[in-house]
Structure formats: structure tokens, C-alpha cells
XYZ file of C-alpha atoms in Angstrom:
659
model
C 0.000 0.000 0.000
C 1.192 3.515 -0.865
C 2.439 5.362 2.220
C 0.562 8.428 3.463
C 3.348 10.904 2.758
C 3.391 9.822 -0.881
C -0.385 10.204 -1.049
C -0.062 13.705 0.369
C 2.679 14.438 -2.134
C 0.100 14.005 -4.902
C -1.502 17.194 -3.578
C 1.846 18.934 -3.327
C 2.982 18.247 -6.846
C -0.331 18.870 -8.550
C -0.328 22.222 -6.756
C 3.287 22.995 -7.609
C 2.785 22.055 -11.245
C -0.428 24.046 -11.673
C 1.055 27.190 -10.151
C 4.135 26.841 -12.331
C 2.030 26.338 -15.472
C -0.007 29.429 -14.665
C 3.107 31.339 -13.597
C 0.879 32.595 -10.820
C -0.552 31.335 -7.563
C 0.222 30.210 -4.036
C 2.034 26.884 -3.664
C 3.103 27.282 -0.032
C -0.202 26.567 1.717
C -1.065 23.420 -0.296
C 2.413 22.079 0.327
C 2.180 22.828 4.031
C -1.331 21.450 4.611
C -1.195 18.430 2.314
C -0.603 15.953 5.152
C -3.523 17.302 7.166
C -5.736 17.244 4.071
C -4.839 13.625 3.403
C -5.971 12.589 6.877
C -9.244 14.489 6.632
C -10.237 13.759 3.055
C -9.191 10.114 2.871
C -10.134 9.031 6.354
C -12.952 11.111 7.778
C -14.750 13.448 5.387
C -18.190 12.138 4.438
C -18.900 13.212 0.878
C -19.871 11.843 -2.508
C -17.987 13.067 -5.584
C -20.818 11.638 -7.704
C -23.333 13.995 -6.050
C -21.695 17.182 -4.746
C -25.115 18.431 -3.543
C -25.944 15.464 -1.307
C -27.716 17.216 1.582
C -26.007 15.308 4.397
C -22.437 15.702 3.132
C -19.799 17.146 5.385
C -18.896 20.706 4.425
C -15.275 21.643 3.805
C -14.207 25.291 3.654
C -10.754 26.484 2.636
C -10.796 29.838 4.401
C -7.251 30.674 3.315
C -8.546 30.559 -0.232
C -5.313 31.722 -1.851
C -4.221 28.091 -1.399
C -6.894 27.076 -3.898
C -4.796 24.415 -5.581
C -5.084 22.417 -2.373
C -8.818 21.961 -2.830
C -8.654 21.621 -6.615
C -6.121 18.815 -6.172
C -8.345 17.145 -3.579
C -11.395 17.374 -5.801
C -9.524 15.870 -8.726
C -7.938 13.095 -6.719
C -11.141 12.035 -4.952
C -13.177 11.831 -8.154
C -15.090 15.084 -8.629
C -15.612 16.528 -12.084
C -12.287 18.325 -11.989
C -9.969 16.977 -14.655
C -6.236 17.203 -15.198
C -6.987 19.634 -18.007
C -8.874 21.775 -15.478
C -5.796 21.790 -13.257
C -3.618 22.699 -16.235
C -5.871 25.702 -16.893
C -5.507 26.973 -13.320
C -6.069 30.730 -13.090
C -6.952 31.036 -16.779
C -9.964 32.941 -18.062
C -13.240 31.011 -17.645
C -11.501 27.932 -16.264
C -13.123 25.803 -13.588
C -10.074 26.395 -11.416
C -10.020 30.154 -10.806
C -7.353 31.824 -8.698
C -9.455 31.627 -5.536
C -12.218 29.057 -4.990
C -15.502 30.356 -6.396
C -18.895 28.925 -5.552
C -20.713 27.830 -8.694
C -17.616 27.376 -10.861
C -16.371 24.032 -9.636
C -18.179 20.963 -8.302
C -17.366 20.506 -4.617
C -16.604 24.156 -3.806
C -18.900 25.094 -0.927
C -18.193 28.816 -0.806
C -16.135 31.548 -2.417
C -13.081 32.290 -0.319
C -10.189 34.662 -0.588
C -11.015 37.640 1.617
C -9.374 36.168 4.695
C -11.540 35.239 7.633
C -14.781 35.122 5.700
C -14.505 31.448 4.830
C -14.178 30.756 8.545
C -17.289 32.887 9.120
C -19.137 30.975 6.395
C -18.137 27.729 8.107
C -19.635 28.940 11.392
C -22.845 29.736 9.509
C -22.883 26.281 7.926
C -22.390 24.623 11.304
C -25.182 26.730 12.796
C -27.477 25.810 9.915
C -26.683 22.115 10.335
C -27.463 22.122 14.030
C -30.651 24.147 13.642
C -31.917 22.030 10.764
C -31.166 18.889 12.778
C -33.119 20.224 15.751
C -36.077 21.044 13.529
C -36.210 17.833 11.470
C -34.419 14.951 13.193
C -36.527 12.429 15.053
C -35.581 9.500 17.263
C -33.680 6.951 15.198
C -33.822 9.280 12.182
C -30.776 11.604 12.208
C -31.331 12.778 8.631
C -29.269 15.905 9.325
C -25.990 14.743 10.832
C -22.798 16.126 9.327
C -19.718 18.127 10.214
C -18.261 21.377 8.982
C -14.482 21.407 8.566
C -12.420 24.482 7.884
C -8.773 25.209 7.116
C -7.683 28.645 8.326
C -4.306 30.325 8.417
C -2.624 33.085 10.382
C -4.148 35.704 8.088
C -7.670 34.443 8.715
C -7.142 34.665 12.456
C -5.702 38.174 12.258
C -8.850 39.451 10.559
C -11.334 40.943 12.994
C -14.232 38.957 11.563
C -12.623 35.776 12.917
C -12.949 37.130 16.442
C -16.615 37.974 15.874
C -17.703 34.624 14.498
C -15.528 32.367 16.623
C -16.807 34.050 19.768
C -20.331 33.365 18.491
C -19.503 29.745 17.676
C -18.282 29.155 21.200
C -21.299 30.831 22.784
C -23.658 28.788 20.619
C -21.751 25.556 21.317
C -21.371 24.417 17.704
C -19.860 21.009 18.433
C -19.782 19.857 14.808
C -17.498 22.681 13.722
C -13.837 21.645 13.488
C -11.215 24.176 12.407
C -7.658 23.273 11.460
C -5.318 26.159 12.178
C -2.434 26.174 9.715
C 0.094 27.518 12.182
C 3.098 28.087 9.915
C 4.015 31.515 11.282
C 4.355 33.046 7.822
C 2.273 35.603 5.957
C 2.960 37.607 2.810
C 5.366 39.962 4.553
C 7.292 37.204 6.316
C 7.537 35.944 9.888
C 4.315 36.969 11.644
C 5.879 37.368 15.075
C 6.463 41.024 14.326
C 2.729 41.717 13.960
C 0.843 38.689 15.296
C 1.837 37.657 18.804
C -1.578 36.480 20.052
C -1.837 33.430 22.244
C -4.224 31.886 19.750
C -5.022 28.709 21.695
C -5.833 30.744 24.818
C -7.964 33.080 22.758
C -10.087 30.217 21.468
C -10.287 28.624 24.890
C -11.697 31.922 26.154
C -14.368 31.657 23.459
C -15.434 28.300 24.871
C -13.766 26.132 22.226
C -12.015 22.828 22.699
C -8.416 23.522 21.692
C -5.982 20.802 20.716
C -2.515 22.311 20.906
C 0.792 21.514 19.326
C -0.210 18.985 16.673
C 2.542 18.165 14.190
C 0.766 18.925 10.915
C 3.159 16.662 9.039
C 2.542 13.614 11.228
C -0.560 11.794 9.997
C -0.955 9.844 13.223
C -0.952 12.991 15.356
C -3.453 14.695 13.069
C -5.650 11.611 13.064
C -5.615 11.413 16.853
C -6.493 15.091 17.171
C -9.346 14.721 14.714
C -10.721 11.762 16.619
C -10.651 13.813 19.829
C -12.371 16.707 18.090
C -15.213 14.526 16.866
C -15.826 13.196 20.364
C -16.660 16.690 21.664
C -20.337 17.409 21.066
C -20.890 20.659 22.934
C -17.965 22.817 21.798
C -16.356 23.659 18.481
C -12.771 22.509 18.159
C -9.600 24.254 17.033
C -6.803 21.883 16.029
C -3.539 23.809 16.104
C -1.331 22.252 13.421
C 2.324 23.246 13.360
C 3.254 23.204 9.683
C 6.007 24.396 7.388
C 4.894 26.556 4.499
C 6.225 25.122 1.249
C 6.995 21.784 2.988
C 9.332 19.689 0.843
C 11.081 22.511 -0.970
C 14.805 22.171 -0.131
C 15.620 25.871 -0.421
C 12.347 27.744 0.063
C 10.400 25.804 2.726
C 9.523 27.957 5.721
C 9.873 31.148 3.709
C 7.327 33.719 2.542
C 8.871 33.183 -0.910
C 6.604 30.132 -1.305
C 3.481 32.048 -0.358
C 2.456 33.726 -3.568
C 4.835 32.828 -6.374
C 5.804 29.743 -8.397
C 8.779 27.802 -7.109
C 10.508 27.897 -10.487
C 11.692 24.968 -12.595
C 14.976 24.494 -10.750
C 13.402 24.403 -7.284
C 10.566 22.176 -8.482
C 13.088 19.626 -9.751
C 14.960 19.837 -6.460
C 11.692 19.315 -4.571
C 10.876 16.257 -6.683
C 14.236 14.767 -5.844
C 13.996 15.642 -2.157
C 10.489 14.137 -1.842
C 11.204 11.081 -3.981
C 8.564 12.057 -6.544
C 9.734 10.770 -9.915
C 6.543 11.522 -11.850
C 6.394 14.280 -14.423
C 4.174 17.360 -14.257
C 0.486 16.527 -13.685
C 1.212 12.772 -13.691
C -0.466 10.775 -10.924
C 0.303 7.037 -10.916
C -2.661 4.690 -11.050
C -2.076 3.262 -7.583
C -2.036 6.718 -5.987
C -5.122 7.815 -7.917
C -6.920 4.651 -6.838
C -5.997 5.158 -3.186
C -7.527 8.625 -3.327
C -10.692 7.754 -5.261
C -13.698 8.382 -2.984
C -16.503 7.717 -5.448
C -17.399 4.215 -4.312
C -17.161 5.057 -0.626
C -19.179 8.231 -1.155
C -21.868 6.428 -3.119
C -22.231 3.880 -0.301
C -22.524 6.625 2.309
C -25.189 8.417 0.319
C -27.070 5.161 -0.376
C -27.216 4.501 3.364
C -28.571 7.997 3.928
C -31.056 7.606 1.082
C -32.452 4.517 2.788
C -32.620 6.341 6.115
C -34.470 9.214 4.465
C -36.851 6.814 2.679
C -37.763 5.256 6.037
C -38.100 8.744 7.534
C -40.375 9.759 4.695
C -42.593 6.761 5.270
C -42.973 7.560 8.956
C -42.970 11.364 8.712
C -44.232 12.191 5.206
C -45.095 15.833 5.898
C -41.756 16.560 7.535
C -39.888 14.817 4.715
C -41.712 16.826 2.081
C -40.985 20.054 3.941
C -37.311 19.108 4.296
C -37.010 18.472 0.562
C -38.678 21.771 -0.285
C -36.424 23.740 2.002
C -33.222 22.065 0.826
C -34.192 22.749 -2.790
C -34.819 26.393 -1.896
C -38.379 26.455 -3.218
C -40.964 28.777 -1.708
C -44.075 27.225 -0.173
C -47.039 26.911 -2.503
C -49.192 30.037 -2.572
C -46.732 32.045 -0.433
C -46.352 34.788 -3.038
C -50.104 34.860 -3.686
C -50.692 35.303 0.044
C -48.192 38.135 0.006
C -50.015 39.781 -2.886
C -53.220 39.742 -0.880
C -51.415 41.333 2.051
C -50.045 44.045 -0.231
C -53.550 44.788 -1.474
C -54.774 44.967 2.122
C -51.961 47.342 3.096
C -52.799 49.658 0.243
C -56.505 49.655 1.148
C -55.852 50.249 4.839
C -53.291 53.009 4.171
C -51.428 52.736 7.476
C -48.978 55.561 8.169
C -45.905 53.882 9.602
C -42.151 54.120 9.705
C -40.968 51.689 7.052
C -38.973 49.810 9.708
C -42.327 49.135 11.423
C -43.924 48.227 8.109
C -41.018 45.817 7.615
C -41.716 44.218 10.980
C -45.324 43.666 9.910
C -44.038 42.086 6.714
C -41.687 39.872 8.724
C -44.658 38.631 10.747
C -46.185 37.441 7.489
C -42.901 36.031 6.155
C -42.404 33.964 9.318
C -45.965 32.670 9.103
C -45.663 31.672 5.446
C -42.034 30.450 5.428
C -40.931 28.071 8.206
C -37.379 28.494 6.910
C -37.307 32.092 8.150
C -34.076 32.624 10.095
C -33.840 36.164 11.405
C -31.557 38.161 13.598
C -29.969 41.495 14.346
C -26.613 42.877 15.437
C -27.839 43.883 18.897
C -30.533 46.163 17.465
C -33.525 43.862 17.249
C -35.905 46.307 18.900
C -34.601 49.219 16.827
C -34.422 47.405 13.511
C -37.725 45.730 14.421
C -36.488 42.381 13.153
C -38.112 40.465 15.996
C -41.566 39.024 15.472
C -44.280 37.801 17.814
C -43.346 34.133 18.117
C -39.682 34.127 17.162
C -37.470 31.948 19.299
C -33.872 32.730 20.124
C -31.347 30.191 18.856
C -28.972 29.069 21.596
C -27.008 26.136 22.955
C -30.064 25.272 25.032
C -32.524 25.826 22.189
C -30.784 24.774 18.974
C -33.983 24.843 16.918
C -34.591 28.564 17.418
C -35.256 30.732 14.376
C -33.765 34.006 15.611
C -30.096 34.801 16.266
C -28.875 37.488 18.622
C -25.629 38.285 16.809
C -24.438 40.891 19.292
C -22.483 43.895 18.044
C -20.957 41.940 15.167
C -22.219 43.405 11.883
C -19.498 41.890 9.701
C -19.702 38.549 11.454
C -23.492 38.518 11.148
C -23.507 39.093 7.407
C -20.669 36.659 6.675
C -22.282 34.069 8.917
C -25.613 34.522 7.103
C -23.815 33.744 3.843
C -22.804 30.404 5.348
C -26.376 29.695 6.463
C -27.657 30.435 2.959
C -24.958 28.297 1.339
C -25.782 25.357 3.599
C -29.406 25.424 2.533
C -32.702 25.004 4.325
C -33.095 28.575 5.583
C -33.912 32.112 4.498
C -31.546 34.241 6.591
C -32.074 37.921 7.265
C -30.297 40.250 9.645
C -30.637 43.822 10.753
C -28.491 46.785 11.664
C -28.479 50.531 11.026
C -27.764 51.435 7.415
C -24.605 53.301 8.404
C -23.153 50.123 9.883
C -23.363 48.221 6.633
C -19.881 49.678 6.277
C -18.620 47.200 8.863
C -20.223 44.366 6.894
C -19.453 45.701 3.429
C -17.311 42.877 2.126
C -19.707 40.175 3.312
C -22.519 41.963 1.472
C -20.320 42.003 -1.614
C -19.614 38.281 -1.256
C -23.341 37.526 -1.099
C -23.735 39.345 -4.405
C -20.782 37.494 -5.899
C -22.192 34.122 -4.833
C -25.834 34.987 -5.664
C -27.028 33.983 -2.201
C -30.543 34.779 -1.018
C -29.896 36.785 2.139
C -31.833 39.843 3.213
C -30.342 42.864 4.974
C -32.719 44.967 7.046
C -30.927 48.330 7.145
C -32.921 50.815 9.217
C -32.371 54.453 10.249
C -31.707 55.109 6.600
C -30.958 58.847 6.435
C -30.203 62.088 8.234
C -33.849 61.879 9.287
C -32.821 59.709 12.234
C -31.771 62.963 13.854
C -30.082 63.304 17.206
C -27.518 60.540 16.913
C -25.720 62.788 14.470
C -23.365 62.285 11.531
C -21.664 59.202 12.952
C -24.991 57.425 12.616
C -26.489 59.251 9.646
C -25.843 57.450 6.348
C -24.921 59.516 3.308
C -22.869 57.485 0.828
C -24.152 54.024 1.794
C -27.093 53.831 -0.608
C -24.830 54.709 -3.525
C -22.419 51.988 -2.446
C -25.143 49.361 -2.155
C -26.714 50.289 -5.492
C -23.387 49.953 -7.248
C -22.869 46.388 -5.995
C -23.438 43.822 -8.764
C -26.042 41.203 -7.948
C -27.435 43.101 -4.949
C -30.933 44.528 -5.177
C -31.442 47.586 -2.994
C -34.899 48.858 -2.067
C -35.740 52.115 -0.311
C -39.531 52.061 0.079
C -41.562 55.160 0.733
C -44.409 53.604 2.731
C -46.020 50.414 3.994
C -47.175 49.183 0.590
C -43.765 49.600 -1.022
C -42.156 47.909 1.979
C -44.353 44.840 1.599
C -43.583 44.710 -2.128
C -39.859 44.962 -1.404
C -40.075 42.036 0.997
C -42.034 39.970 -1.518
C -39.434 40.642 -4.193
C -36.630 39.745 -1.793
C -38.228 36.361 -1.153
C -38.254 35.402 -4.807
C -34.973 37.016 -5.865
C -32.109 34.554 -6.277
C -29.552 36.833 -4.749
C -29.116 39.257 -1.848
C -31.450 42.139 -1.075
C -30.863 45.284 0.975
C -33.863 47.082 2.482
C -33.221 50.703 3.498
C -35.897 51.663 6.005
C -36.881 54.808 7.846
C -36.894 55.495 11.549
C -39.561 58.165 11.207
C -43.234 57.653 10.323
C -44.254 58.043 6.656
C -47.598 58.553 4.988
C -48.963 55.717 2.866
C -49.473 56.966 -0.674
C -52.609 56.623 -2.787
C -52.360 54.104 -5.667
C -54.544 52.183 -8.042
C -53.967 48.442 -8.651
C -51.735 49.046 -11.678
C -49.528 51.391 -9.703
C -49.254 48.788 -6.948
C -48.246 46.206 -9.558
C -45.648 48.582 -11.001
C -43.830 48.963 -7.673
C -42.124 45.639 -8.383
C -40.627 47.170 -11.541
C -38.481 49.442 -9.380
C -39.833 52.807 -10.524
C -43.296 53.988 -11.495
C -45.531 57.016 -11.810
C -46.959 57.677 -8.375
C -48.643 60.997 -9.189
C -49.505 61.546 -12.832
C -49.599 64.968 -14.365
C -53.058 66.397 -15.118
C -51.853 68.737 -17.861
C -49.088 68.680 -20.453
C -46.000 67.147 -18.866
C -43.476 69.848 -17.921
C -41.503 68.438 -15.026
C -40.655 65.130 -13.305
C -39.835 64.790 -9.617
C -38.057 61.534 -8.730
C -37.784 60.456 -5.109
C -37.334 57.505 -2.768
C -38.144 56.668 0.813
C -39.068 59.466 3.176
C -38.597 62.090 0.440
C -41.459 60.772 -1.696
C -44.126 62.461 0.399
C -42.209 65.738 0.090
C -42.159 65.344 -3.681
C -45.911 64.666 -3.762
C -46.618 67.794 -1.708
C -44.304 69.854 -3.926
C -46.054 68.605 -7.072
C -49.352 69.901 -5.745
C -47.818 73.383 -5.562
C -45.998 73.186 -8.883
C -49.174 72.463 -10.782
C -50.752 69.961 -13.143
C -47.752 69.600 -15.431
C -45.686 67.869 -12.719
C -45.231 64.108 -12.459
C -43.935 62.288 -9.369
C -41.959 59.103 -9.880
C -41.280 56.861 -6.916
C -38.173 54.763 -7.516
C -37.710 52.350 -4.610
C -35.199 50.191 -6.526
C -32.961 51.715 -9.182
C -31.446 48.348 -10.111
C -34.868 46.823 -10.698
C -35.942 49.843 -12.742
C -32.795 49.614 -14.857
C -33.706 46.016 -15.749
C -37.002 47.027 -17.346
C -37.433 47.263 -21.111
C -36.863 50.507 -22.961
C -40.557 51.084 -23.553
C -41.446 50.903 -19.866
C -38.592 53.147 -18.780
C -39.528 55.644 -21.476
C -43.126 55.615 -20.256
C -41.950 56.571 -16.770
C -39.178 58.992 -17.720
C -40.012 60.204 -21.252
C -37.045 61.658 -23.052
C -39.139 64.623 -24.159
C -39.249 65.928 -20.572
C -35.807 67.219 -19.587
C -36.827 69.195 -16.517
C -36.178 66.587 -13.869
C -35.405 66.874 -10.172
C -34.325 63.919 -7.995
C -34.761 64.158 -4.229
C -33.030 61.764 -1.832
C -31.328 62.282 1.515
C -28.212 60.482 0.329
C -25.252 61.030 -1.976
C -26.543 62.505 -5.257
C -24.144 61.169 -7.881
C -26.169 58.098 -8.821
C -29.189 60.196 -9.761
C -27.670 62.076 -12.672
C -28.269 59.169 -15.039
C -31.999 59.779 -14.456
C -32.136 63.586 -14.405
C -29.635 64.212 -17.219
C -27.560 67.305 -17.882
C -30.540 69.630 -17.678
C -31.813 68.221 -14.409
C -30.797 68.616 -10.780
C -30.537 66.633 -7.558
C -31.329 67.558 -3.972
C -29.023 65.290 -2.027
C -26.255 65.162 0.540
C -22.748 66.319 -0.389
C -21.586 66.611 3.217
C -22.023 64.558 6.342
C -25.056 65.262 8.503
C -25.596 67.133 11.743
C -26.914 66.248 15.185
C -30.385 67.525 16.040
C -34.065 66.600 15.921
C -34.768 64.765 12.700
C -37.188 67.329 11.305
C -34.737 70.138 11.995
C -31.873 68.282 10.338
C -33.954 67.548 7.248
C -34.930 71.221 7.003
C -31.309 72.326 7.492
C -30.202 70.289 4.477
C -33.018 71.410 2.235
C -35.369 68.471 2.404
C -38.513 70.568 2.555
C -41.409 71.156 0.222
C -40.496 74.810 -0.193
C -36.918 74.028 -1.179
C -38.049 71.382 -3.674
C -40.434 73.875 -5.259
C -37.707 76.507 -5.474
C -35.215 74.113 -7.078
C -37.828 72.810 -9.510
C -38.813 76.289 -10.656
C -35.158 77.096 -11.276
C -34.822 74.310 -13.865
């Protein structure tokens, strides 16, 4: 039988060869973690290369995603649809082996990683989703949800602040099926980390409530195996396995150096490494016996067949639960859910409640939670300000693992990155709340949701200077522009209860992330006919139609819509008011519809929004104008602050007449 070091060397040399062929990449991490990966992937990981979407598979996350050739090599060796030709095209345009692992490109990649620390956060979310789904669906003798989440993380991941946020949460929640391997090689891009990273990492994780296994030789398969066995025996705490490794292990002249981190070894050093490691095979050549020892297809098929039988028995005994489980894993909405939402929207319009849109959102959440059992809400310590709590939500905790609401604490970045992991795992619709200004803390996680097309919903309240007394530190200005410019993210800023309900409905059916920007202050519900209500979902529509020849168009969102409506009454019958709750959705409409809303013949256009104005010039044109925010805000009562910055009916009228 082929020895374990030789089996691990298959990872090393596929990685070395691919990076050299691309003349770009990171060979050091795959070389350093190959021995650990061999123990995990050949001995413990429950997965099926023939069905990468098997619901009860273990999840593996490479948080230090720059080492992507590690996972590509593993996927190829174990039998996934990742060929040698795919490895040879590493880092090339449109290849299935991009520079960092990307969800959706390659079978077996569970999440997009690269921004350090976020893969670890995704892993925490996956582990939380697994435990919650198990609590909701498992029955005695039927553990249909029973899998682990494994994560590789390096020094860089643990330096990032998001790692502190999510690992503290993981310990508090007691996520016993989360096992993290710390690649403790002491090297980052700039060299020896001791000059900038002197944390007592094991003590840090012990303080979080983790089981910590210290001082494991990451190049000794027996030690790694023993540590992994110990980790799996701990049910109430996540585990950190501290693996001492050598970056670039096997390279005679570069091992242990930052020179192996992000550059090819070069032909001379590769040949020297082959000789030093006793690897006589040419580039991208894996002998049959080594390939066979790695092949996990038969073992994976058996594991899935056993689960399939378990689920079939479960389905016979619990048919309703089984059907619900299948629906949720597939990500389908319950039958008639959207129709029920449409009826609620009609009711809201008829009732015309005047509410802050954050309160309207809470009413919508009540309906969402009633219609969708997969609802999984939360807030970053602002639940009663964001109004993300609902009447019968139940806090998720170590003691109540089936709860559908997470108290994330003051961890905006961690919350959003963790929600990405929940969404990627499947079975839940995650949403989380904070103030709009604090999306800045979470910005990169929001971006990653857009990149991965994950259905997560951000409830961003206190959406403008109208929040008042908390002042400019809490008053968002540039955040809406940032969100709207994010590919794949749909941003909605509703003006009243009806638009808020429509925004929530659209978020439920959109296969990607949604940001809801919601007011603190109360807003009047606007008058609409059924066609206008239907047009809300198109992102922009005529709210108040001109009664004479069209002379001027006022465009507004959120709390400024009611100001625009009042101004139009003064300006006269030739004025149209367009409400545009979602610019991205409006931009997706056909030319004819957009022309019907903003006809090119009318060049007198004024946009009004208490946010940065630059994004509005594509709608108002060179002859139009924008009332927006070009400075930060001021502290004071909300109404006074709005007046100070010109968000009044009188100022709108004055600016419009000047066009």
C-alpha cells in the first residue's frame, strides 16, 4: 500500500505544477497542509464526488482561499468533475479552477473564499445551519441531518477581525460539529508573523469556549488523526486543532519562507523538490495506484445510499416533515406564499397605514415567518430598533438549537458573513438587521453575497439624516450609492407600507441578496390604483400623474417621496412624481417601460433623496438637478436636520422652478 506521505505528495505536486504552469498562484499553503488534508479527506470526510449536492455531506471550507490548488487537487484526486486539463488551466480565463475558490464554478466548492476570515465565518454559519436544521427535522432513530463542517484557516484568517466575531459566536452557541484546522506556519505575505501577530491563539479560542488541541505536528498523519478523533468526540464545543506546519513543505531551499506564499517555485526548485520528496513523476502525472488510493466515489456512493435509505424510512414515517425538508433544501418557496403576500399588499394599500418603514417591515416579517418556516432572522444587537423580531420568534442558543432568531451581538461583519454560510448550507432564508450606516462594517460580506448569488436579506434601518439626534456618525450619506453599485445586490428604499411589503415579496423570490433601506420616522402611505401597486415591483413607477401637459418630473425615494408629492401639488398639473424604490430593478425594465416613466421629451427633472446625489444624474440628465447630501449630517431633531439640508417642500419647489 502507498504510504501516506506519498499520497499527500500528490496534492503537493499537482499544486506545484499548476502554479508553475499558470506562472501565478500560491504553492506554499497546499504544500504545508497536504498531510492534514490527506488525513481528513481520505479518512474522515463524508462526501460523494458523484453527487456534490448530497444534503447530508460534510462541508469543507478552505478559508485561506489563496491556497486554492489544495482543494482543486483534492477534488480531482477524490473523483469530482475536476480533470487534469482543469488543473492545467488553473487561473486562466473562464476555467473551472479560478485563482481563488468560487462557488458555482467548480463541483465541490462550498463557498467563495479569498477575503481572509470570511470562509471561517461561512463555516460557522454552515455549522449553525446544520445544528438548527437537525433540531427542527431529526426524530428518534432518524438523524437525517448529521454532518460536520471542517475548515482550514491560516494566520491571516485569524488576524482578521471577523474571525474574532464569528468564533466568539460559535463558542457561545456551542457548535460542536465545527472543526477548524489552524495552519500555524508563522508566515504571511510579509514574512515571519511574530512582528505583527503575537496572540496566544489557543488561549484566545479557549476563552471563546472552544475545545483547543494544541501543538499537533501537521506533518505527522498519526498525530493529526488522533487530534481529529478527539475533536469529533466533543459534542458541545467547536474545536480548534492547532497544526504546526512548514509553508512550502518539501522545498529544499524555500520551505519555511514567505517566498513560497504567492509565487511559483521555479523549474529548478521544483526539480529539487521532486528529488527531495522522492517524486519521480512528471508534471500533472499521478500514478494509477495513488489515484486509486484517493478515489472516494465508491465510498461516497455507499454513504449516500445509506442515507437515502434512512431518508426513505423517515419519509414513510414522517411524510409531511420529509416533504418540507425536501422543499427547504431545494430552496423552493411554499405553494401560494407569493399569492398570500399579494393579498397582504392589497390589504396594506386599502388600509393606508402611516408607519415608519422599519415598522412596516416588521409587519411584513410577521407574514414572512408565518408563510415560510425556513425564516431565520436576527440582528446585530438592534432587534428592537431594527424591528427584526416578530411575535413568536425563538432565540437560537445552545439550550434551544432549533430557534429561528439569532442574537448576533455587536458583530455586523460577522453577522452578514455568517448569514452567507447559512444560505450556502441550505434550508433557511436568513435575514439580519443593523443601522444602514453600519453596513460599512459588513461591506465585504454583502459584496460576497452578491458574488455568490445567495438569497440573504439585509434589514438596514435608520436610513438617512432623518434619524436625527444621533448625528453624523450614525447618519448614512454614501451608503445607498455603495449598495446600489454592488453587482447582484438589489437595494430597495420604500416610501411607505405598501412599497415595503412589495420589497419584501421581491426579496423572497430574488435569487440573490437584497438590501432594504428603512426609515426610523413615520411616513404617509401613498394613494395608488392596482396598476400602480403592480408597477412597484418594476423598481420605478408614476406615483402621481400629471393632469396637464407634462413639464416636469420629480423623482424620489423613501421618506422624500411624500415631500415630492406635496411639492407637485404646488408646482401644478404639469408635474409628475416618480417613486423609484429600486434603481437596479428599474434599470432592468425594457426601454418602452422606462420611457413611459421617464419620457425623453421631458428634460426638466429633479431627484430628491437624503443620500449622496451622484447616482441620480443618469436619471435627471444634464438639464436636471438633484437635492441630495454632499456633506455629512448634523446632530439635532430629525425634522430640523432635514430642514437644514433642504429636504422641505419649499426648497423642492424653489429648485424645480429654477430648472
